[in-house]
Amino acid sequence: MNILAIETSCDETATAVVEDGTKIISNVVASSTQMHEKYGGIVPEVAARKQLESIIPVIAEALTPLVKNGLSKQALQGQPLQMALQQSIDAIAVTVGPGLIGSLLVGVETVKTIAFVTGKPIIPVNHVIAHMYANFIKNDKREVISEKKNKIQFPAISLVTSGGHTELYLMTSVKDLQWLGGTLDDAAGECFDKTARILGFGNGGGAAIQEAAKECKMPFGKTQDRQSAKCKIILPRPMIQDEGLNFSFSGLKTAVMREWKKHEFHKATPCGVGFARGGFDKTELTNAFAFEIQEAITDVLVKKTIRAARKYQAKSILLSGGVSSNLRLREKFSILHSPFSIHVPPAQLCTDNAVMIGSCAFFRGKPEDWHSITALPDLSVE
Ligand code: KG4
Ligand code: ZN
């Protein structure tokens, strides 16, 4: 079954064709991120306008491999992309929420039009839940699910950690989910993004923090060395000891703001404490903060996920969402001596894409007629 999938919940315009929920036929992502740089964040109006312009070209690009692969000579003499859509696509999946209303409407209305003209069924998809299905895509950079050794086994714990969400789910089968907990305030990605701005990385977000953390040459190389370090930046690990499965990251952001101001002040006024005493420059200071922010966020994510896995006697753990492309998070999970098989998609399938939408639609979607489809910006993830 070939599904044409469309994702426009935030600033990306992404399309894909996915076969049987696991095989990528095409994967196209157009982003307006650079345009938002100068405004210091995503401007919904700008994002939606850009998506309106790019939606048809990216759909055309996603359909192109079908023209090359599967069409009859007769079809090729007609309008090949339209014929590919008509002949080779069985259903169209679209993100209906949660997300920005203007952006969602671009995808939803485009898909309704295509469905109206072609008569194809639409499969509405929840963006946050779709993230975890990036783990079911066959890929040589990830465990192939059909291989016994690396198979995802149920029950599984799924951590979706992105710019807007940090959610834990119990998966009892490829389509049956139970929400276990989520963030009470900021998401982990939001915390990366906001603290990156405090450190002066603009919209670079988690990726910028990851790169700066790699450069950290402070007296400590590992979290546990902090006690003996000359310079101590110690940030809280919010709710890490809490037995529940909820998260909270807004306090960490506030702590970073407070500590950053303190150190900047001390640096400007060499009063013999903190960084000024060590004589660290601004780059070293920034790298050290990046290191500790990344440690704090990833410590909490790992601890809570493992707690959930133990509680529900999971066999596998699935990571997904933009933050799961973080190398330190992956490293922490990979060095754990745990009984769980741990799965994470390649980086380009962690951040927003339409492949995950096509896969989710295949495994748990219900086809609907175009009349009943509508954009749902506040769609629940629970
Ligand atoms: O899943 P995603 O692409 O979009 C949402 O659904 O929100 O996730 C975007 C988030 C951003 O907060 C971004 O800073 C974060 O993922 N992110 C990272 C990394 N790459 C992207 N966070 C930490 N380390 C990274 N390498
Ligand atoms: Zn996302």
mmCIF file of C-alpha atoms and ligand atoms in Angstrom:
data_model
loop_
_atom_site.group_PDB
_atom_site.id
_atom_site.type_symbol
_atom_site.label_atom_id
_atom_site.label_comp_id
_atom_site.label_asym_id
_atom_site.label_seq_id
_atom_site.Cartn_x
_atom_site.Cartn_y
_atom_site.Cartn_z
ATOM 1 C CA MET A 1 0.000 0.000 0.000
ATOM 2 C CA ASN A 2 1.463 3.352 -1.054
ATOM 3 C CA ILE A 3 0.587 6.385 1.073
ATOM 4 C CA LEU A 4 1.290 9.944 -0.015
ATOM 5 C CA ALA A 5 1.969 11.834 3.239
ATOM 6 C CA ILE A 6 1.913 15.555 3.921
ATOM 7 C CA GLU A 7 3.228 17.375 7.002
ATOM 8 C CA THR A 8 2.855 21.130 7.534
ATOM 9 C CA SER A 9 2.306 21.502 11.291
ATOM 10 C CA CYS A 10 5.130 23.968 11.953
ATOM 11 C CA ASP A 11 7.522 25.677 9.516
ATOM 12 C CA GLU A 12 8.406 22.665 7.348
ATOM 13 C CA THR A 13 6.557 21.667 4.195
ATOM 14 C CA ALA A 14 7.259 17.945 4.012
ATOM 15 C CA THR A 15 5.957 15.243 1.704
ATOM 16 C CA ALA A 16 6.730 11.561 1.289
ATOM 17 C CA VAL A 17 5.550 8.398 -0.321
ATOM 18 C CA VAL A 18 5.760 5.426 2.054
ATOM 19 C CA GLU A 19 5.124 1.807 1.094
ATOM 20 C CA ASP A 20 3.455 -0.477 3.647
ATOM 21 C CA GLY A 21 4.394 1.846 6.507
ATOM 22 C CA THR A 22 8.067 0.888 6.424
ATOM 23 C CA LYS A 23 9.673 1.674 3.069
ATOM 24 C CA ILE A 24 10.566 5.167 1.904
ATOM 25 C CA ILE A 25 9.815 5.756 -1.776
ATOM 26 C CA SER A 26 10.448 9.487 -1.459
ATOM 27 C CA ASN A 27 11.117 11.982 1.326
ATOM 28 C CA VAL A 28 11.072 15.742 0.674
ATOM 29 C CA VAL A 29 11.468 18.486 3.304
ATOM 30 C CA ALA A 30 11.347 22.208 2.506
ATOM 31 C CA SER A 31 11.982 24.491 5.467
ATOM 32 C CA SER A 32 11.572 28.218 5.969
ATOM 33 C CA THR A 33 13.880 28.214 9.033
ATOM 34 C CA GLN A 34 16.356 30.634 7.480
ATOM 35 C CA MET A 35 13.593 33.136 6.849
ATOM 36 C CA HIS A 36 12.686 33.104 10.548
ATOM 37 C CA GLU A 37 16.270 33.744 11.690
ATOM 38 C CA LYS A 38 15.960 37.459 11.312
ATOM 39 C CA TYR A 39 12.750 37.566 13.383
ATOM 40 C CA GLY A 40 14.247 35.543 16.251
ATOM 41 C CA GLY A 41 11.718 32.709 15.972
ATOM 42 C CA ILE A 42 9.003 31.199 13.809
ATOM 43 C CA VAL A 43 6.505 33.742 12.533
ATOM 44 C CA PRO A 44 3.307 31.734 11.878
ATOM 45 C CA GLU A 45 2.095 34.045 9.116
ATOM 46 C CA VAL A 46 5.427 33.877 7.280
ATOM 47 C CA ALA A 47 5.612 30.092 7.697
ATOM 48 C CA ALA A 48 2.106 29.542 6.285
ATOM 49 C CA ARG A 49 2.731 31.794 3.292
ATOM 50 C CA LYS A 50 5.947 29.974 2.451
ATOM 51 C CA GLN A 51 4.130 26.644 2.792
ATOM 52 C CA LEU A 52 1.414 27.777 0.385
ATOM 53 C CA GLU A 53 4.082 28.496 -2.189
ATOM 54 C CA SER A 54 5.961 25.242 -1.753
ATOM 55 C CA ILE A 55 3.221 22.665 -1.156
ATOM 56 C CA ILE A 56 2.537 21.749 -4.805
ATOM 57 C CA PRO A 57 6.222 21.615 -5.853
ATOM 58 C CA VAL A 58 7.083 19.322 -2.904
ATOM 59 C CA ILE A 59 4.117 17.043 -3.640
ATOM 60 C CA ALA A 60 5.289 16.858 -7.253
ATOM 61 C CA GLU A 61 8.793 15.982 -6.097
ATOM 62 C CA ALA A 62 7.501 13.228 -3.797
ATOM 63 C CA LEU A 63 5.546 11.659 -6.665
ATOM 64 C CA THR A 64 8.453 11.773 -9.138
ATOM 65 C CA PRO A 65 10.025 8.383 -8.226
ATOM 66 C CA LEU A 66 6.658 6.736 -8.953
ATOM 67 C CA VAL A 67 6.745 8.144 -12.465
ATOM 68 C CA LYS A 68 10.186 6.670 -13.008
ATOM 69 C CA ASN A 69 9.392 3.337 -11.351
ATOM 70 C CA GLY A 70 5.921 2.193 -12.005
ATOM 71 C CA LEU A 71 3.985 3.877 -14.803
ATOM 72 C CA SER A 72 2.824 2.398 -18.081
ATOM 73 C CA LYS A 73 4.069 3.897 -21.363
ATOM 74 C CA GLN A 74 0.580 5.141 -21.993
ATOM 75 C CA ALA A 75 0.518 6.982 -18.705
ATOM 76 C CA LEU A 76 3.881 8.538 -19.339
ATOM 77 C CA GLN A 77 2.515 10.069 -22.511
ATOM 78 C CA GLY A 78 -0.222 11.770 -20.508
ATOM 79 C CA GLN A 79 0.430 13.906 -17.447
ATOM 80 C CA PRO A 80 2.850 11.652 -15.592
ATOM 81 C CA LEU A 81 2.620 13.111 -12.074
ATOM 82 C CA GLN A 82 -1.150 13.138 -12.107
ATOM 83 C CA MET A 83 -1.153 9.594 -13.462
ATOM 84 C CA ALA A 84 1.300 8.507 -10.746
ATOM 85 C CA LEU A 85 -1.033 9.939 -8.136
ATOM 86 C CA GLN A 86 -4.042 8.251 -9.673
ATOM 87 C CA GLN A 87 -2.429 4.866 -10.368
ATOM 88 C CA SER A 88 0.137 4.345 -7.625
ATOM 89 C CA ILE A 89 -1.205 6.074 -4.517
ATOM 90 C CA ASP A 90 -3.764 4.245 -2.367
ATOM 91 C CA ALA A 91 -4.422 6.895 0.288
ATOM 92 C CA ILE A 92 -3.277 10.344 1.374
ATOM 93 C CA ALA A 93 -2.149 10.991 4.951
ATOM 94 C CA VAL A 94 -2.042 14.459 6.439
ATOM 95 C CA THR A 95 -1.091 15.984 9.783
ATOM 96 C CA VAL A 96 -4.275 17.488 11.243
ATOM 97 C CA GLY A 97 -2.686 18.635 14.546
ATOM 98 C CA PRO A 98 -1.353 19.692 16.923
ATOM 99 C CA GLY A 99 0.388 22.675 15.354
ATOM 100 C CA LEU A 100 0.040 26.169 13.974
ATOM 101 C CA ILE A 101 -3.419 26.714 12.528
ATOM 102 C CA GLY A 102 -2.296 28.566 9.383
ATOM 103 C CA SER A 103 0.343 25.939 8.617
ATOM 104 C CA LEU A 104 -1.966 22.980 9.292
ATOM 105 C CA LEU A 105 -4.615 24.464 7.021
ATOM 106 C CA VAL A 106 -2.204 24.513 4.088
ATOM 107 C CA GLY A 107 -1.678 20.747 4.306
ATOM 108 C CA VAL A 108 -5.236 19.852 5.223
ATOM 109 C CA GLU A 109 -6.938 21.930 2.529
ATOM 110 C CA THR A 110 -4.489 20.789 -0.142
ATOM 111 C CA VAL A 111 -5.147 17.165 0.729
ATOM 112 C CA LYS A 112 -8.910 17.680 0.745
ATOM 113 C CA THR A 113 -8.682 19.146 -2.736
ATOM 114 C CA ILE A 114 -6.610 16.230 -3.999
ATOM 115 C CA ALA A 115 -9.018 13.758 -2.400
ATOM 116 C CA PHE A 116 -12.021 15.552 -3.875
ATOM 117 C CA VAL A 117 -10.555 15.364 -7.366
ATOM 118 C CA THR A 118 -9.109 11.846 -7.215
ATOM 119 C CA GLY A 119 -11.582 10.151 -4.862
ATOM 120 C CA LYS A 120 -8.706 8.845 -2.705
ATOM 121 C CA PRO A 121 -9.316 8.343 1.042
ATOM 122 C CA ILE A 122 -7.631 10.686 3.530
ATOM 123 C CA ILE A 123 -5.965 9.425 6.718
ATOM 124 C CA PRO A 124 -5.772 12.159 9.399
ATOM 125 C CA VAL A 125 -2.651 11.888 11.567
ATOM 126 C CA ASN A 126 -1.580 13.273 14.970
ATOM 127 C CA HIS A 127 1.866 14.830 14.518
ATOM 128 C CA VAL A 128 3.215 13.957 17.979
ATOM 129 C CA ILE A 129 2.152 10.329 17.849
ATOM 130 C CA ALA A 130 3.508 10.069 14.298
ATOM 131 C CA HIS A 131 7.045 10.918 15.493
ATOM 132 C CA MET A 132 7.481 7.496 17.081
ATOM 133 C CA TYR A 133 6.680 5.729 13.793
ATOM 134 C CA ALA A 134 9.992 6.948 12.348
ATOM 135 C CA ASN A 135 11.297 3.936 14.269
ATOM 136 C CA PHE A 136 9.376 1.548 12.039
ATOM 137 C CA ILE A 137 11.046 2.695 8.844
ATOM 138 C CA LYS A 138 13.485 0.232 7.285
ATOM 139 C CA ASN A 139 16.838 1.892 7.307
ATOM 140 C CA ASP A 140 20.366 0.582 7.422
ATOM 141 C CA LYS A 141 21.234 3.208 10.030
ATOM 142 C CA ARG A 142 18.650 1.781 12.409
ATOM 143 C CA GLU A 143 17.527 -1.624 13.455
ATOM 144 C CA VAL A 144 15.356 -3.157 10.753
ATOM 145 C CA ILE A 145 12.167 -4.228 12.446
ATOM 146 C CA SER A 146 11.793 -7.435 10.466
ATOM 147 C CA GLU A 147 15.160 -8.715 11.692
ATOM 148 C CA LYS A 148 14.620 -10.827 14.766
ATOM 149 C CA LYS A 149 17.692 -9.694 16.660
ATOM 150 C CA ASN A 150 16.892 -6.031 16.462
ATOM 151 C CA LYS A 151 13.155 -6.320 16.356
ATOM 152 C CA ILE A 152 11.065 -3.809 18.260
ATOM 153 C CA GLN A 153 9.297 -5.871 20.889
ATOM 154 C CA PHE A 154 6.200 -5.034 22.868
ATOM 155 C CA PRO A 155 5.458 -3.774 25.397
ATOM 156 C CA ALA A 156 7.647 -0.824 24.430
ATOM 157 C CA ILE A 157 8.151 2.585 25.981
ATOM 158 C CA SER A 158 8.125 5.446 23.512
ATOM 159 C CA LEU A 159 9.667 8.820 24.362
ATOM 160 C CA VAL A 160 8.662 11.594 21.960
ATOM 161 C CA THR A 161 10.825 14.612 22.621
ATOM 162 C CA SER A 162 10.516 17.567 20.285
ATOM 163 C CA GLY A 163 10.285 21.358 20.238
ATOM 164 C CA GLY A 164 6.733 21.403 21.557
ATOM 165 C CA HIS A 165 6.347 18.048 23.316
ATOM 166 C CA THR A 166 7.990 15.677 25.762
ATOM 167 C CA GLU A 167 5.694 12.677 26.098
ATOM 168 C CA LEU A 168 5.997 9.099 27.296
ATOM 169 C CA TYR A 169 3.775 6.335 25.924
ATOM 170 C CA LEU A 170 3.342 2.655 26.536
ATOM 171 C CA MET A 171 3.023 0.731 23.263
ATOM 172 C CA THR A 172 1.445 -2.669 23.631
ATOM 173 C CA SER A 173 1.372 -3.313 19.890
ATOM 174 C CA VAL A 174 2.318 -1.372 16.792
ATOM 175 C CA LYS A 175 -0.995 0.450 16.976
ATOM 176 C CA ASP A 176 -2.065 0.381 20.628
ATOM 177 C CA LEU A 177 -0.832 3.243 22.804
ATOM 178 C CA GLN A 178 -1.333 4.508 26.305
ATOM 179 C CA TRP A 179 -0.111 7.975 27.318
ATOM 180 C CA LEU A 180 1.902 7.805 30.546
ATOM 181 C CA GLY A 181 3.100 11.325 31.161
ATOM 182 C CA GLY A 182 4.360 14.507 29.611
ATOM 183 C CA THR A 183 5.768 17.900 30.351
ATOM 184 C CA LEU A 184 3.913 20.154 32.748
ATOM 185 C CA ASP A 185 5.377 23.295 31.132
ATOM 186 C CA ASP A 186 8.200 23.665 28.559
ATOM 187 C CA ALA A 187 9.200 20.755 26.347
ATOM 188 C CA ALA A 188 12.823 19.532 26.316
ATOM 189 C CA GLY A 189 13.356 20.998 22.830
ATOM 190 C CA GLU A 190 11.859 24.290 23.945
ATOM 191 C CA CYS A 191 14.321 24.329 26.847
ATOM 192 C CA PHE A 192 17.207 23.714 24.414
ATOM 193 C CA ASP A 193 15.876 26.494 22.156
ATOM 194 C CA LYS A 194 15.313 29.061 24.910
ATOM 195 C CA THR A 195 18.623 28.438 26.669
ATOM 196 C CA ALA A 196 20.416 28.540 23.300
ATOM 197 C CA ARG A 197 19.045 32.055 22.886
ATOM 198 C CA ILE A 198 20.262 33.057 26.368
ATOM 199 C CA LEU A 199 23.738 31.828 25.397
ATOM 200 C CA GLY A 200 23.574 33.875 22.201
ATOM 201 C CA PHE A 201 22.996 31.119 19.629
ATOM 202 C CA GLY A 202 19.949 32.757 18.060
ATOM 203 C CA ASN A 203 17.599 30.144 16.654
ATOM 204 C CA GLY A 204 20.280 27.420 16.601
ATOM 205 C CA GLY A 205 18.498 25.496 19.377
ATOM 206 C CA GLY A 206 19.575 22.071 20.550
ATOM 207 C CA ALA A 207 21.942 21.485 17.649
ATOM 208 C CA ALA A 208 23.936 24.635 18.575
ATOM 209 C CA ILE A 209 24.104 23.574 22.230
ATOM 210 C CA GLN A 210 25.272 20.117 21.202
ATOM 211 C CA GLU A 211 28.108 21.561 19.109
ATOM 212 C CA ALA A 212 29.188 24.038 21.798
ATOM 213 C CA ALA A 213 29.090 21.291 24.459
ATOM 214 C CA LYS A 214 31.545 19.238 22.375
ATOM 215 C CA GLU A 215 34.013 22.121 22.604
ATOM 216 C CA CYS A 216 33.761 22.368 26.374
ATOM 217 C CA LYS A 217 37.281 22.223 27.789
ATOM 218 C CA MET A 218 36.410 23.172 31.323
ATOM 219 C CA PRO A 219 38.132 21.382 34.177
ATOM 220 C CA PHE A 220 35.431 18.750 34.125
ATOM 221 C CA GLY A 221 34.813 16.362 31.279
ATOM 222 C CA LYS A 222 32.069 14.372 32.903
ATOM 223 C CA THR A 223 29.115 15.297 35.039
ATOM 224 C CA GLN A 224 30.415 13.352 38.035
ATOM 225 C CA ASP A 225 33.677 15.346 37.998
ATOM 226 C CA ARG A 226 31.810 18.538 38.734
ATOM 227 C CA GLN A 227 32.311 18.334 42.458
ATOM 228 C CA SER A 228 36.080 18.521 42.124
ATOM 229 C CA ALA A 229 36.012 21.069 39.331
ATOM 230 C CA LYS A 230 37.498 24.491 39.869
ATOM 231 C CA CYS A 231 34.577 26.004 38.076
ATOM 232 C CA LYS A 232 31.140 24.741 38.929
ATOM 233 C CA ILE A 233 28.098 25.374 36.864
ATOM 234 C CA ILE A 234 25.521 23.179 38.456
ATOM 235 C CA LEU A 235 22.040 23.219 37.046
ATOM 236 C CA PRO A 236 18.977 21.438 38.424
ATOM 237 C CA ARG A 237 17.593 18.206 36.957
ATOM 238 C CA PRO A 238 13.893 19.072 37.411
ATOM 239 C CA MET A 239 11.655 16.286 38.723
ATOM 240 C CA ILE A 240 14.367 13.671 38.276
ATOM 241 C CA GLN A 241 13.643 12.116 41.688
ATOM 242 C CA ASP A 242 9.888 12.324 41.235
ATOM 243 C CA GLU A 243 8.372 8.852 40.947
ATOM 244 C CA GLY A 244 5.819 10.000 38.383
ATOM 245 C CA LEU A 245 6.389 10.148 34.649
ATOM 246 C CA ASN A 246 5.840 13.864 34.069
ATOM 247 C CA PHE A 247 8.544 16.353 33.160
ATOM 248 C CA SER A 248 9.168 20.043 33.804
ATOM 249 C CA PHE A 249 11.817 22.107 32.055
ATOM 250 C CA SER A 250 10.828 25.734 32.661
ATOM 251 C CA GLY A 251 12.739 25.847 35.979
ATOM 252 C CA LEU A 252 15.904 24.760 34.221
ATOM 253 C CA LYS A 253 15.560 27.601 31.744
ATOM 254 C CA THR A 254 15.127 30.067 34.633
ATOM 255 C CA ALA A 255 18.167 28.601 36.419
ATOM 256 C CA VAL A 256 20.270 29.048 33.268
ATOM 257 C CA MET A 257 19.158 32.656 32.986
ATOM 258 C CA ARG A 258 20.047 33.331 36.622
ATOM 259 C CA GLU A 259 23.448 31.587 36.485
ATOM 260 C CA TRP A 260 24.356 33.143 33.153
ATOM 261 C CA LYS A 261 23.702 36.632 34.438
ATOM 262 C CA LYS A 262 25.751 35.901 37.555
ATOM 263 C CA HIS A 263 28.743 34.691 35.596
ATOM 264 C CA GLU A 264 28.584 37.445 33.049
ATOM 265 C CA PHE A 265 28.542 39.909 35.901
ATOM 266 C CA HIS A 266 31.495 38.283 37.646
ATOM 267 C CA LYS A 267 33.396 38.174 34.408
ATOM 268 C CA ALA A 268 32.837 41.859 33.821
ATOM 269 C CA THR A 269 33.816 42.597 37.405
ATOM 270 C CA PRO A 270 36.803 40.432 38.290
ATOM 271 C CA CYS A 271 35.906 39.980 41.933
ATOM 272 C CA GLY A 272 37.637 36.676 42.350
ATOM 273 C CA VAL A 273 34.775 34.205 42.122
ATOM 274 C CA GLY A 274 33.380 31.844 39.517
ATOM 275 C CA PHE A 275 34.738 32.174 36.057
ATOM 276 C CA ALA A 276 36.576 35.398 36.598
ATOM 277 C CA ARG A 277 38.955 33.634 38.968
ATOM 278 C CA GLY A 278 39.696 30.962 36.393
ATOM 279 C CA GLY A 279 40.153 33.611 33.737
ATOM 280 C CA PHE A 280 37.791 31.909 31.292
ATOM 281 C CA ASP A 281 36.735 33.798 28.250
ATOM 282 C CA LYS A 282 33.222 34.159 26.861
ATOM 283 C CA THR A 283 33.511 31.200 24.508
ATOM 284 C CA GLU A 284 34.690 28.901 27.283
ATOM 285 C CA LEU A 285 31.914 30.142 29.507
ATOM 286 C CA THR A 286 29.345 29.545 26.774
ATOM 287 C CA ASN A 287 30.658 26.067 26.020
ATOM 288 C CA ALA A 288 30.577 25.148 29.704
ATOM 289 C CA PHE A 289 26.972 26.260 30.031
ATOM 290 C CA ALA A 290 26.067 24.347 26.866
ATOM 291 C CA PHE A 291 27.691 21.236 28.315
ATOM 292 C CA GLU A 292 25.801 21.447 31.589
ATOM 293 C CA ILE A 293 22.456 22.304 29.931
ATOM 294 C CA GLN A 294 22.791 19.261 27.696
ATOM 295 C CA GLU A 295 23.746 17.065 30.672
ATOM 296 C CA ALA A 296 20.789 18.294 32.723
ATOM 297 C CA ILE A 297 18.180 17.782 29.991
ATOM 298 C CA THR A 298 19.486 14.410 28.870
ATOM 299 C CA ASP A 299 19.869 13.120 32.464
ATOM 300 C CA VAL A 300 16.167 13.755 33.065
ATOM 301 C CA LEU A 301 15.059 12.234 29.759
ATOM 302 C CA VAL A 302 17.092 9.063 30.305
ATOM 303 C CA LYS A 303 16.080 8.613 33.938
ATOM 304 C CA LYS A 304 12.344 9.040 33.338
ATOM 305 C CA THR A 305 12.320 6.795 30.280
ATOM 306 C CA ILE A 306 14.155 4.008 32.070
ATOM 307 C CA ARG A 307 11.809 4.398 35.044
ATOM 308 C CA ALA A 308 8.830 3.955 32.729
ATOM 309 C CA ALA A 309 10.435 0.971 31.014
ATOM 310 C CA ARG A 310 11.059 -0.757 34.358
ATOM 311 C CA LYS A 311 7.600 0.032 35.662
ATOM 312 C CA TYR A 312 5.864 -1.436 32.606
ATOM 313 C CA GLN A 313 8.382 -4.251 32.089
ATOM 314 C CA ALA A 314 9.073 -3.044 28.587
ATOM 315 C CA LYS A 315 11.208 -5.012 26.169
ATOM 316 C CA SER A 316 12.058 -2.074 23.898
ATOM 317 C CA ILE A 317 12.505 1.675 24.148
ATOM 318 C CA LEU A 318 11.764 3.915 21.160
ATOM 319 C CA LEU A 319 13.149 7.435 20.989
ATOM 320 C CA SER A 320 11.852 10.021 18.528
ATOM 321 C CA GLY A 321 11.356 13.740 17.870
ATOM 322 C CA GLY A 322 13.959 16.419 17.125
ATOM 323 C CA VAL A 323 15.704 16.162 20.506
ATOM 324 C CA SER A 324 16.349 12.445 19.981
ATOM 325 C CA SER A 325 18.877 13.403 17.297
ATOM 326 C CA ASN A 326 21.020 14.744 20.171
ATOM 327 C CA LEU A 327 24.275 12.772 20.198
ATOM 328 C CA ARG A 328 24.773 12.930 23.963
ATOM 329 C CA LEU A 329 21.253 11.594 24.578
ATOM 330 C CA ARG A 330 21.935 8.735 22.169
ATOM 331 C CA GLU A 331 25.270 8.065 23.838
ATOM 332 C CA LYS A 332 23.713 7.956 27.310
ATOM 333 C CA PHE A 333 21.117 5.428 26.168
ATOM 334 C CA SER A 334 23.693 3.385 24.280
ATOM 335 C CA ILE A 335 26.049 2.936 27.248
ATOM 336 C CA LEU A 336 23.306 1.838 29.603
ATOM 337 C CA HIS A 337 23.536 -1.721 30.780
ATOM 338 C CA SER A 338 19.828 -2.311 30.486
ATOM 339 C CA PRO A 339 17.721 -5.244 29.372
ATOM 340 C CA PHE A 340 15.840 -3.096 26.828
ATOM 341 C CA SER A 341 16.544 -2.930 23.099
ATOM 342 C CA ILE A 342 16.827 0.768 22.356
ATOM 343 C CA HIS A 343 15.746 2.187 19.010
ATOM 344 C CA VAL A 344 16.255 5.604 17.520
ATOM 345 C CA PRO A 345 15.693 6.776 13.940
ATOM 346 C CA PRO A 346 18.458 8.396 11.861
ATOM 347 C CA ALA A 347 18.714 12.134 12.578
ATOM 348 C CA GLN A 348 16.795 13.263 9.477
ATOM 349 C CA LEU A 349 13.793 11.185 10.592
ATOM 350 C CA CYS A 350 13.935 12.540 14.176
ATOM 351 C CA THR A 351 13.137 16.099 13.126
ATOM 352 C CA ASP A 352 9.881 16.895 11.321
ATOM 353 C CA ASN A 353 9.265 14.905 8.139
ATOM 354 C CA ALA A 354 6.374 13.335 6.279
ATOM 355 C CA VAL A 355 7.746 9.780 6.264
ATOM 356 C CA MET A 356 6.630 9.347 9.881
ATOM 357 C CA ILE A 357 3.158 10.599 8.913
ATOM 358 C CA GLY A 358 2.895 7.967 6.156
ATOM 359 C CA SER A 359 4.074 5.222 8.494
ATOM 360 C CA CYS A 360 1.722 6.206 11.330
ATOM 361 C CA ALA A 361 -1.182 6.368 8.875
ATOM 362 C CA PHE A 362 -0.428 2.840 7.692
ATOM 363 C CA PHE A 363 -0.180 1.289 11.162
ATOM 364 C CA ARG A 364 -2.911 3.067 13.080
ATOM 365 C CA GLY A 365 -4.777 5.430 10.769
ATOM 366 C CA LYS A 366 -8.414 5.245 9.778
ATOM 367 C CA PRO A 367 -9.270 6.397 6.249
ATOM 368 C CA GLU A 368 -11.950 9.059 6.102
ATOM 369 C CA ASP A 369 -13.889 10.908 3.484
ATOM 370 C CA TRP A 370 -12.669 14.455 2.740
ATOM 371 C CA HIS A 371 -15.821 16.055 4.229
ATOM 372 C CA SER A 372 -14.917 15.079 7.777
ATOM 373 C CA ILE A 373 -11.268 16.225 7.814
ATOM 374 C CA THR A 374 -10.404 19.428 9.618
ATOM 375 C CA ALA A 375 -7.283 21.106 11.055
ATOM 376 C CA LEU A 376 -7.061 20.689 14.860
ATOM 377 C CA PRO A 377 -4.310 22.964 16.257
ATOM 378 C CA ASP A 378 -4.937 21.817 19.847
ATOM 379 C CA LEU A 379 -5.321 18.112 19.092
ATOM 380 C CA SER A 380 -4.660 16.150 22.287
ATOM 381 C CA VAL A 381 -1.577 13.950 22.493
ATOM 382 C CA GLU A 382 -2.954 11.968 25.436
HETATM 383 O O1 KG4 B 1 10.530 17.242 16.101
HETATM 384 P P1 KG4 B 1 11.000 18.598 15.713
HETATM 385 O O2 KG4 B 1 11.738 18.741 14.415
HETATM 386 O O3 KG4 B 1 9.831 19.629 15.669
HETATM 387 C C1 KG4 B 1 8.782 19.643 16.569
HETATM 388 O O4 KG4 B 1 7.843 18.845 16.400
HETATM 389 O O5 KG4 B 1 8.880 20.451 17.517
HETATM 390 O O6 KG4 B 1 11.914 19.084 16.930
HETATM 391 C C2 KG4 B 1 12.534 20.319 16.930
HETATM 392 C C3 KG4 B 1 13.309 20.428 18.225
HETATM 393 C C4 KG4 B 1 13.877 21.824 18.464
HETATM 394 O O7 KG4 B 1 13.551 22.220 19.771
HETATM 395 C C5 KG4 B 1 15.365 21.617 18.305
HETATM 396 O O8 KG4 B 1 16.153 22.497 19.093
HETATM 397 C C6 KG4 B 1 15.533 20.189 18.757
HETATM 398 O O9 KG4 B 1 14.421 19.531 18.228
HETATM 399 N N1 KG4 B 1 16.780 19.576 18.241
HETATM 400 C C7 KG4 B 1 17.779 19.180 19.040
HETATM 401 C C8 KG4 B 1 18.806 18.729 18.180
HETATM 402 N N2 KG4 B 1 18.373 18.864 16.892
HETATM 403 C C9 KG4 B 1 17.116 19.380 16.952
HETATM 404 N N3 KG4 B 1 17.898 19.185 20.379
HETATM 405 C C10 KG4 B 1 19.055 18.727 20.897
HETATM 406 N N4 KG4 B 1 20.090 18.278 20.139
HETATM 407 C C11 KG4 B 1 20.014 18.256 18.795
HETATM 408 N N5 KG4 B 1 21.033 17.806 18.072
HETATM 409 ZN ZN ZN B 2 7.658 17.356 15.351
#
